[in-house]
mmCIF file of N, CA and C in Angstrom:
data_model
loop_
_atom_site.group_PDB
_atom_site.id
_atom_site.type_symbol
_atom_site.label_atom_id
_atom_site.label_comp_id
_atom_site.label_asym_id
_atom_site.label_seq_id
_atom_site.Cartn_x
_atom_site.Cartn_y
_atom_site.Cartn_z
ATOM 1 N N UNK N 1 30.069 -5.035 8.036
ATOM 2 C CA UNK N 1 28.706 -4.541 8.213
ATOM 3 C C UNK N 1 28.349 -4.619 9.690
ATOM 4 N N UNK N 2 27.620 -3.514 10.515
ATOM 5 C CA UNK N 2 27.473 -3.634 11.538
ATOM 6 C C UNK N 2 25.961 -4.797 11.622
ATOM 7 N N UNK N 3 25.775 -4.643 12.926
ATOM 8 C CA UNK N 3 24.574 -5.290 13.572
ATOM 9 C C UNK N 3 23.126 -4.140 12.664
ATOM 10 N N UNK N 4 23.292 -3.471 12.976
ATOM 11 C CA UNK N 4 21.907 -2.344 12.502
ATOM 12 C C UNK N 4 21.882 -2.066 10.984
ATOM 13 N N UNK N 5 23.170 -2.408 10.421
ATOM 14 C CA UNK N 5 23.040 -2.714 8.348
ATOM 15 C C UNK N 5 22.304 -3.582 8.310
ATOM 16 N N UNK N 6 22.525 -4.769 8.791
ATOM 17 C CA UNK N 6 21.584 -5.823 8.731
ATOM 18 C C UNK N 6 19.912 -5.720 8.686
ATOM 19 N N UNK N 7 19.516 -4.574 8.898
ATOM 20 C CA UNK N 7 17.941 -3.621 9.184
ATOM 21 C C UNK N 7 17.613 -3.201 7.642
ATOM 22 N N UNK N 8 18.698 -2.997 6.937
ATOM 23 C CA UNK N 8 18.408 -2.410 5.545
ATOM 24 C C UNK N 8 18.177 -3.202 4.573
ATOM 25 N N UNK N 9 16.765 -2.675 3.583
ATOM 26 C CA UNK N 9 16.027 -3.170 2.877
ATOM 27 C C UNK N 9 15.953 -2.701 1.531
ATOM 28 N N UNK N 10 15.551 -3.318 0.260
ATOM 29 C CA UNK N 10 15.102 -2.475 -0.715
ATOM 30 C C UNK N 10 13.913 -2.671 -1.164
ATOM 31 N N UNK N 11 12.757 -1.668 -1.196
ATOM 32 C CA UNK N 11 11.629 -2.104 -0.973
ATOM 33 C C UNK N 11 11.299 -1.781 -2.864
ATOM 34 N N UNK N 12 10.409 -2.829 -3.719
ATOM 35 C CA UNK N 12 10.016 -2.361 -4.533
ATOM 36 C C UNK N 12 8.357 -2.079 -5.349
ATOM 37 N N UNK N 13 8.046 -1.269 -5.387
ATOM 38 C CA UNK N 13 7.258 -0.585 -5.806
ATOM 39 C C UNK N 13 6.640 0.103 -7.328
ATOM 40 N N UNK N 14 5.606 -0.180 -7.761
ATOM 41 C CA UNK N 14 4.931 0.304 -9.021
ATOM 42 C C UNK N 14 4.608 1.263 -9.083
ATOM 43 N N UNK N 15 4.368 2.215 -9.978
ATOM 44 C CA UNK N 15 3.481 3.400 -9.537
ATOM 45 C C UNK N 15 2.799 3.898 -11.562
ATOM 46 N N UNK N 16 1.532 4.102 -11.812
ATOM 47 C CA UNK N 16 1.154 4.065 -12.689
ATOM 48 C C UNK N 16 1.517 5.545 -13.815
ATOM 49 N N UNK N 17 2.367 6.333 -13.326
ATOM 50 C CA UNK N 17 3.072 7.538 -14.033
ATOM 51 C C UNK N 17 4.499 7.981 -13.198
ATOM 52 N N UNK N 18 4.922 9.076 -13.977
ATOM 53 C CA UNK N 18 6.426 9.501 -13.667
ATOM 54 C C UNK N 18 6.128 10.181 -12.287
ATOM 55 N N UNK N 19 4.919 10.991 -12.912
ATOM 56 C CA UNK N 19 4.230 11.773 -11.617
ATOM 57 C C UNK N 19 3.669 11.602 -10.531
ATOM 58 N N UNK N 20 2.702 10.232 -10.286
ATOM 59 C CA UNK N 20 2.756 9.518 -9.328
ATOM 60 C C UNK N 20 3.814 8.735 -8.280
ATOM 61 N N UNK N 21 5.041 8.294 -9.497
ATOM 62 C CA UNK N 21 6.483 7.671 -9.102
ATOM 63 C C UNK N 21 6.842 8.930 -8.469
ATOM 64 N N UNK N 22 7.133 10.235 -8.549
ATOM 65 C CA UNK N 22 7.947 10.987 -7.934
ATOM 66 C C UNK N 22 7.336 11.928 -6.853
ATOM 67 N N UNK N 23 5.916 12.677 -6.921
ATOM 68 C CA UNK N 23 5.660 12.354 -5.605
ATOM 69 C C UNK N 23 5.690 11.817 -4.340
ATOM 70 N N UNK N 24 5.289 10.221 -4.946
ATOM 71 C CA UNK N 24 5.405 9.419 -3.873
ATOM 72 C C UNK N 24 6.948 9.319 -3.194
ATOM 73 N N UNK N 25 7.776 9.581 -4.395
ATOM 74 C CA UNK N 25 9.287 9.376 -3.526
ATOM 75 C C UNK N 25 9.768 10.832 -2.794
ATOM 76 N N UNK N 26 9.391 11.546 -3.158
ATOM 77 C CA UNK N 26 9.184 12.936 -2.362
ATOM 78 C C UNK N 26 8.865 12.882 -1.214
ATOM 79 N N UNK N 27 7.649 12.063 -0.922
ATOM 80 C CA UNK N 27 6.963 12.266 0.295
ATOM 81 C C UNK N 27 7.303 11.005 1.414
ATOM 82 N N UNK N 28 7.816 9.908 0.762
ATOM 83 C CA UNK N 28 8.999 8.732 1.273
ATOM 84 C C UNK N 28 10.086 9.822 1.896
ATOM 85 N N UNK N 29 11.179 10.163 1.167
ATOM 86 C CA UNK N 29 12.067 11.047 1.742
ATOM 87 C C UNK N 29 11.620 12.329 2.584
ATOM 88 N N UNK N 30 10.566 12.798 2.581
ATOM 89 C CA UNK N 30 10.208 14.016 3.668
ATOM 90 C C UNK N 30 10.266 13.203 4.571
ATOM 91 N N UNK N 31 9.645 11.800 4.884
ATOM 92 C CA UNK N 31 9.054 11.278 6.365
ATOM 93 C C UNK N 31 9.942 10.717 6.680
ATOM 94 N N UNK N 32 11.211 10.542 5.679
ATOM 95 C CA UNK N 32 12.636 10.010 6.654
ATOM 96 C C UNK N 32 12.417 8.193 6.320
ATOM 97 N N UNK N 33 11.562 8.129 5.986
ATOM 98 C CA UNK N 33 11.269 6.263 5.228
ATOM 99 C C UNK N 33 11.751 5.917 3.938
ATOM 100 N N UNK N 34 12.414 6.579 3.832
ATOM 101 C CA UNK N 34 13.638 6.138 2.420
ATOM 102 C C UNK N 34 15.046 7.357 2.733
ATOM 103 N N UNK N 35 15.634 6.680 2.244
ATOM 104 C CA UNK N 35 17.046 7.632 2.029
ATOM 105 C C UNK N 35 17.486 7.917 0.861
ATOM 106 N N UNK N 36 16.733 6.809 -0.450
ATOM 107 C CA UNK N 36 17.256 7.246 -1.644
ATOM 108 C C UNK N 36 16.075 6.610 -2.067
ATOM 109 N N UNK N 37 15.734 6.610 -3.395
ATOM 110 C CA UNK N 37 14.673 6.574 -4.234
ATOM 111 C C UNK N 37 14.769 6.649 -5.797
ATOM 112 N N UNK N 38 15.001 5.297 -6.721
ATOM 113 C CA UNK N 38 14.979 5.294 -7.801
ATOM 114 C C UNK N 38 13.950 4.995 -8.453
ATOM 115 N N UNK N 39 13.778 5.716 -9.550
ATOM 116 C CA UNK N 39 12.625 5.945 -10.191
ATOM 117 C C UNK N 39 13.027 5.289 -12.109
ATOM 118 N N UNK N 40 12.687 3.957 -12.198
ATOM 119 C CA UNK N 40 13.079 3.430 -13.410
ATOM 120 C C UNK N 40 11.606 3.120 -14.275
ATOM 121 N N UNK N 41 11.374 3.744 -15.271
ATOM 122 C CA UNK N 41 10.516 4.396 -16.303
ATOM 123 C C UNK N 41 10.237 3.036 -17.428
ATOM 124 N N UNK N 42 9.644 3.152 -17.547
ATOM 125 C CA UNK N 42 8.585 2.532 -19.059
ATOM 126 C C UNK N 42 8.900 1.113 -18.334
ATOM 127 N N UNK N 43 8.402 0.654 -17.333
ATOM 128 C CA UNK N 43 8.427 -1.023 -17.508
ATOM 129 C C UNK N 43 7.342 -1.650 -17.851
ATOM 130 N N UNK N 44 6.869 -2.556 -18.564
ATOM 131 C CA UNK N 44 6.022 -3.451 -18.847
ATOM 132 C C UNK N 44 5.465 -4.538 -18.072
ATOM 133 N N UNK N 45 4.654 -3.892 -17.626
ATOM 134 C CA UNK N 45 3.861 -5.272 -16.274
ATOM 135 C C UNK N 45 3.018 -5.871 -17.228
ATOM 136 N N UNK N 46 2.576 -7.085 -17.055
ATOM 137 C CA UNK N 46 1.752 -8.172 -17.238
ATOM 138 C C UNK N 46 1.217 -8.790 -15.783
ATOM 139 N N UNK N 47 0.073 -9.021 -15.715
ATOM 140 C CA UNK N 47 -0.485 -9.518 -14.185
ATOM 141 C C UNK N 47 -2.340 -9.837 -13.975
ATOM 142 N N UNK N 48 -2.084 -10.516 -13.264
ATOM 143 C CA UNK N 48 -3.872 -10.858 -13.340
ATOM 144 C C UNK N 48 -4.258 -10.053 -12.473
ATOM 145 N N UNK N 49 -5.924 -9.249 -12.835
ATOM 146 C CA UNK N 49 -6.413 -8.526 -12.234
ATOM 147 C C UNK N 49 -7.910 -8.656 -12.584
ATOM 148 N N UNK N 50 -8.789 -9.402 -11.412
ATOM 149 C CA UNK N 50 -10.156 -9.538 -11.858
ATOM 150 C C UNK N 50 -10.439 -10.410 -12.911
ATOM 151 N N UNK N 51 -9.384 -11.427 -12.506
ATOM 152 C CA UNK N 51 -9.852 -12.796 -13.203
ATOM 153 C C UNK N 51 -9.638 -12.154 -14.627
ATOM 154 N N UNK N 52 -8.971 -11.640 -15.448
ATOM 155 C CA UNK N 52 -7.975 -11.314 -16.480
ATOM 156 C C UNK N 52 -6.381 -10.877 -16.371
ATOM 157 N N UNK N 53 -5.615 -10.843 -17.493
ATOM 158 C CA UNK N 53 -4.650 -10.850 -17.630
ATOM 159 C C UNK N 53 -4.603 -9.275 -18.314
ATOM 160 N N UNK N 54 -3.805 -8.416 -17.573
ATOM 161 C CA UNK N 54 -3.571 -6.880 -17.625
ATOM 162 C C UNK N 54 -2.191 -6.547 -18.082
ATOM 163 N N UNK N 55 -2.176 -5.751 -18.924
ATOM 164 C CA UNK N 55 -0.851 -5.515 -19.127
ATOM 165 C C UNK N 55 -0.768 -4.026 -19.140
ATOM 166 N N UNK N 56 -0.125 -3.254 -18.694
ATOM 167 C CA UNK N 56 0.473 -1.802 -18.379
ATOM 168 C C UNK N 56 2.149 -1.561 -18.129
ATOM 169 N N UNK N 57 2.304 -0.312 -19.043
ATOM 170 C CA UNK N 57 3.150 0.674 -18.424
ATOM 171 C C UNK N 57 3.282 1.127 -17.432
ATOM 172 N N UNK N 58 4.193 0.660 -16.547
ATOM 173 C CA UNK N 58 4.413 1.551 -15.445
ATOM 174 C C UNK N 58 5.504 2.017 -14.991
ATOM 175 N N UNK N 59 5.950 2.603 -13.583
ATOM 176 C CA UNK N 59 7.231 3.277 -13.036
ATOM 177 C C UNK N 59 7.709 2.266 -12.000
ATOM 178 N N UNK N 60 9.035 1.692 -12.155
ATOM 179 C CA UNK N 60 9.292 1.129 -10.920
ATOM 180 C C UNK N 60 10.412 1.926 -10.089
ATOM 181 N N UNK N 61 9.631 2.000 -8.800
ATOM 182 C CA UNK N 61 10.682 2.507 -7.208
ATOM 183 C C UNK N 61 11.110 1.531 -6.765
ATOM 184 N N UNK N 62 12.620 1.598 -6.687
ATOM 185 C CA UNK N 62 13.563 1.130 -5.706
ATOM 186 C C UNK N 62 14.038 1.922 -4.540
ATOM 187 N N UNK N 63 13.467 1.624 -3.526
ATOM 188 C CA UNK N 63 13.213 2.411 -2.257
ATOM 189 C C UNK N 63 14.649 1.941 -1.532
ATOM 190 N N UNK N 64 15.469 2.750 -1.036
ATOM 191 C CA UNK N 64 16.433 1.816 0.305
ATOM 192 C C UNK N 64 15.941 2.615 1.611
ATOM 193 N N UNK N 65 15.578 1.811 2.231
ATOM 194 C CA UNK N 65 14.969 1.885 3.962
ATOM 195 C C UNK N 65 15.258 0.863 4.918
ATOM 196 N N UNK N 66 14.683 0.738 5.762
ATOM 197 C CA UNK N 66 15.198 -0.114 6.783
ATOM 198 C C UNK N 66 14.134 -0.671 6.954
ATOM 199 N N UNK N 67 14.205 -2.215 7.467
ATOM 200 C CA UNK N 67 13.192 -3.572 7.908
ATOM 201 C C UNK N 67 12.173 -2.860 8.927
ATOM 202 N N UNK N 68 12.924 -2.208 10.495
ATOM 203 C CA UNK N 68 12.312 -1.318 11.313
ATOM 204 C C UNK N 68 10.792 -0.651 10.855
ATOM 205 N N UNK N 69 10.341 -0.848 11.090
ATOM 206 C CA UNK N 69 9.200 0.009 11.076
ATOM 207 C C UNK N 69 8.491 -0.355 9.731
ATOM 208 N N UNK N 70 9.068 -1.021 8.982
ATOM 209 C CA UNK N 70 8.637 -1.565 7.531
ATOM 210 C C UNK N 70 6.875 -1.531 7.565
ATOM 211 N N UNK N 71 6.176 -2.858 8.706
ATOM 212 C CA UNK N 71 4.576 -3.257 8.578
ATOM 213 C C UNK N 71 4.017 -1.901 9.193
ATOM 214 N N UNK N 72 4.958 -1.435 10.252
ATOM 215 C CA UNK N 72 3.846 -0.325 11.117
ATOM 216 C C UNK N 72 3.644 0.919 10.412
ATOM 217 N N UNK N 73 4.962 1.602 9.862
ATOM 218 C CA UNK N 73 4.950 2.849 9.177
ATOM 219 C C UNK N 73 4.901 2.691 7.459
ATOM 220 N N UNK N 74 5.927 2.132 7.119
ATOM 221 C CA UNK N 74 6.005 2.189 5.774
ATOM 222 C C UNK N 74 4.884 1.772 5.007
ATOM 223 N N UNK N 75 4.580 0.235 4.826
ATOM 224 C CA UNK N 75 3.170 -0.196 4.086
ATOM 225 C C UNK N 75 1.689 0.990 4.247
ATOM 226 N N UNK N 76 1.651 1.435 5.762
ATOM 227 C CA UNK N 76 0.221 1.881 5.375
ATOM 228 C C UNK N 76 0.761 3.506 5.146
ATOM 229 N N UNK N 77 1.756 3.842 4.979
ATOM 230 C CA UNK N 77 2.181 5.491 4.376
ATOM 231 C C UNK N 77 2.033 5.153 2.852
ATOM 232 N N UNK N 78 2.527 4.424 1.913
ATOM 233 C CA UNK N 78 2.410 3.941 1.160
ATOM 234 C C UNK N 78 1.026 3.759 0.021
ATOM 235 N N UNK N 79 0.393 2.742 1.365
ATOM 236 C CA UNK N 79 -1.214 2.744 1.065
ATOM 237 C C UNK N 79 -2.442 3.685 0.845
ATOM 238 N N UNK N 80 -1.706 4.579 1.869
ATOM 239 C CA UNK N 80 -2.453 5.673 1.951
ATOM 240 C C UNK N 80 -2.135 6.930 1.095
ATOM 241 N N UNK N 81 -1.337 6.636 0.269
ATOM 242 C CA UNK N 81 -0.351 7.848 -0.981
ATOM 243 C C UNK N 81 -0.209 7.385 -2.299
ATOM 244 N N UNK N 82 -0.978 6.090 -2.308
ATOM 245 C CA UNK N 82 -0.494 5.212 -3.589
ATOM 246 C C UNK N 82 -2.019 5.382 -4.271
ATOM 247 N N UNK N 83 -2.489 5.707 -5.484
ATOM 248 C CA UNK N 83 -3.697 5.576 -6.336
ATOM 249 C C UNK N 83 -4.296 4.064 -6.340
ATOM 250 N N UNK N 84 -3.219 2.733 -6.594
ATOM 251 C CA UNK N 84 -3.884 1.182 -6.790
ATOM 252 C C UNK N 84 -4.459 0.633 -5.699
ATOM 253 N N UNK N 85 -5.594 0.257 -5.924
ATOM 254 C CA UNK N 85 -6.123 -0.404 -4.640
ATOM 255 C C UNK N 85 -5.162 -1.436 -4.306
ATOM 256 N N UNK N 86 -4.667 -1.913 -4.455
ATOM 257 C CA UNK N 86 -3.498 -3.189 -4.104
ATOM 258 C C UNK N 86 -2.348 -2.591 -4.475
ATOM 259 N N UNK N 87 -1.455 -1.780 -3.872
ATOM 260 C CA UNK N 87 -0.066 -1.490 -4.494
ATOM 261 C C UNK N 87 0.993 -3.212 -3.995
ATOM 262 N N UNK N 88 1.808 -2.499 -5.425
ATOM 263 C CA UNK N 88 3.084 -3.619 -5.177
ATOM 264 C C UNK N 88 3.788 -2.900 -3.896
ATOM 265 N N UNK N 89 4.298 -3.724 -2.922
ATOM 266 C CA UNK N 89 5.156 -3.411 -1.943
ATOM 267 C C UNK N 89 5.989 -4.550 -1.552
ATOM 268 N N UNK N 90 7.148 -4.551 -2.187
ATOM 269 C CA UNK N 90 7.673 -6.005 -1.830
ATOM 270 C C UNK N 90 9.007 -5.135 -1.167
ATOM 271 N N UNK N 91 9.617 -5.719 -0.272
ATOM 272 C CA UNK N 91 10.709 -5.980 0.506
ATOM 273 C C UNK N 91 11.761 -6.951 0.241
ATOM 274 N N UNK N 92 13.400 -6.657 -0.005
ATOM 275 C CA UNK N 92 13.677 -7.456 -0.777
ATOM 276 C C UNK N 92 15.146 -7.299 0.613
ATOM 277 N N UNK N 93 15.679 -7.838 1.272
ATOM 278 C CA UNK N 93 17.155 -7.718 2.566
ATOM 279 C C UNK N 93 18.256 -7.472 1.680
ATOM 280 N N UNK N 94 18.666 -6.356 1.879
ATOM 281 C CA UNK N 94 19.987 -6.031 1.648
ATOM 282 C C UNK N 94 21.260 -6.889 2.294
ATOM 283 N N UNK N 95 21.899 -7.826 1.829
ATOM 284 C CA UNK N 95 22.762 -8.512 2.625
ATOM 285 C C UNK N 95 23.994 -7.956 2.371
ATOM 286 N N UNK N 96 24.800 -7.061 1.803
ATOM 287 C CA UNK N 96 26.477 -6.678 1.791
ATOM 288 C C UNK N 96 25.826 -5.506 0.757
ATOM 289 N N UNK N 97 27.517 -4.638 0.959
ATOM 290 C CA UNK N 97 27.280 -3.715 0.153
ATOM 291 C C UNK N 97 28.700 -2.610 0.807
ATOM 292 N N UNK N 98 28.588 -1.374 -0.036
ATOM 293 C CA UNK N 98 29.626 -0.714 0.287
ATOM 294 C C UNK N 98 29.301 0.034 1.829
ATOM 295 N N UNK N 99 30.280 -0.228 2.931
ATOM 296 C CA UNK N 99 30.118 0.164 3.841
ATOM 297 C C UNK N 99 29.542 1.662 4.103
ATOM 298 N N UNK N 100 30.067 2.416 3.860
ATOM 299 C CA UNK N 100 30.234 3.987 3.868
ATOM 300 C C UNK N 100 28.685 4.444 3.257
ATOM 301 N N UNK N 101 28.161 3.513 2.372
ATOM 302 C CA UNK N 101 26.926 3.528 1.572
ATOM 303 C C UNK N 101 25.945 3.168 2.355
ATOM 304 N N UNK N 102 26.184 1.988 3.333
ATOM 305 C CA UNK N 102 24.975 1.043 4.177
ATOM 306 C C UNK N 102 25.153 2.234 5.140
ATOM 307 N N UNK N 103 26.203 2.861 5.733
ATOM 308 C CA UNK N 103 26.386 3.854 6.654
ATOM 309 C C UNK N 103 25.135 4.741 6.905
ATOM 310 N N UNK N 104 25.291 5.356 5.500
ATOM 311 C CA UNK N 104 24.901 6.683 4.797
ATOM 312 C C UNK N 104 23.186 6.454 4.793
ATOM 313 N N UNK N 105 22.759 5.490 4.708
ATOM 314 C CA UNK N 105 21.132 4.997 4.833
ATOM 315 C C UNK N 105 20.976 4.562 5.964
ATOM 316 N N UNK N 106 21.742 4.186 7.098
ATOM 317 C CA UNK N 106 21.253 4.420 7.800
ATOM 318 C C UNK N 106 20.914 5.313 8.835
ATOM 319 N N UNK N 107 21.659 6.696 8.743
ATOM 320 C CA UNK N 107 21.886 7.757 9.008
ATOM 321 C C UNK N 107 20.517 8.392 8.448
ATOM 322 N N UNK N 108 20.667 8.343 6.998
ATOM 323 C CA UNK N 108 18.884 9.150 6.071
ATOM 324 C C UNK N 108 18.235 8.725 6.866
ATOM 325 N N UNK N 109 17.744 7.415 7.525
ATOM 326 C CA UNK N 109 16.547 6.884 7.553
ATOM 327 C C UNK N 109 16.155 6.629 9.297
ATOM 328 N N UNK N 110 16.738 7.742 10.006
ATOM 329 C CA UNK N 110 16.995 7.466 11.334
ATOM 330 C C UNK N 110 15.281 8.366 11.585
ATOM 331 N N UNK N 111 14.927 7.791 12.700
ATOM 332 C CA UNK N 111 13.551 8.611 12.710
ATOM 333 C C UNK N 111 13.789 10.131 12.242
ATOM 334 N N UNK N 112 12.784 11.054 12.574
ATOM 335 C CA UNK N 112 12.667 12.310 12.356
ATOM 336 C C UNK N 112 12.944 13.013 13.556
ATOM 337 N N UNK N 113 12.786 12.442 14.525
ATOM 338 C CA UNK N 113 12.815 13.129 15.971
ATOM 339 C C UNK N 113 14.810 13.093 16.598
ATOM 340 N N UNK N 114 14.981 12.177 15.623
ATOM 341 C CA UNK N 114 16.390 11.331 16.391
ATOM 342 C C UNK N 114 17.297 12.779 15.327
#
């Protein structure tokens, strides 16, 4: 793994329909802030919200992007495209993986200008 794999992340994310989930990963991959984008269907959240306990269906995104730019670009693109007033946005370090693969994301996820 080079020095700059070490940058790659998997960020994960809720989204309250299929249609909300795939938009949003649409518009992740236009801006070059993801390179791939999985979209895994019917999960069952449980979670406190307003001093109760909520339970919903939702979509979970597994985002692969890079650490880079994570607080400045990613969170408030996110924020600003996501319906929940509080979206899930967790960041999770990619530590190993298939070379040619860590390659390949970091290539997707190189600015837009580069």
């Amino acid at each position: 793994m080079t020095t700059h794999q070490n940058d790659l992340i998997l960020v994960l994310i809720t989204a309250p329909s299929v249609e909300v989930a795939e938009q949003l990963a649409r518009q992740l991959l236009q801006e070059r802030l993801a390179a791939c984008v999985n979209l895994i269907g019917s999960v069952h959240s449980l979670y406190w919200w307003e001093g109760e306990i909520q339970s919903d269906s939702e979509i979970l995104l597994i985002v692969k992007t890079r650490r880079t730019g994570f607080e400045e670009r990613f969170i408030p693109f996110v924020k600003a495209h996501h319906p929940y007033q509080v979206p899930e946005i967790l960041a999770v370090p990619i530590l190993t993986g298939n070379n040619q693969y860590l390659q390949w994301l970091m290539q997707e996820t190189r600015p837009k200008s580069a």
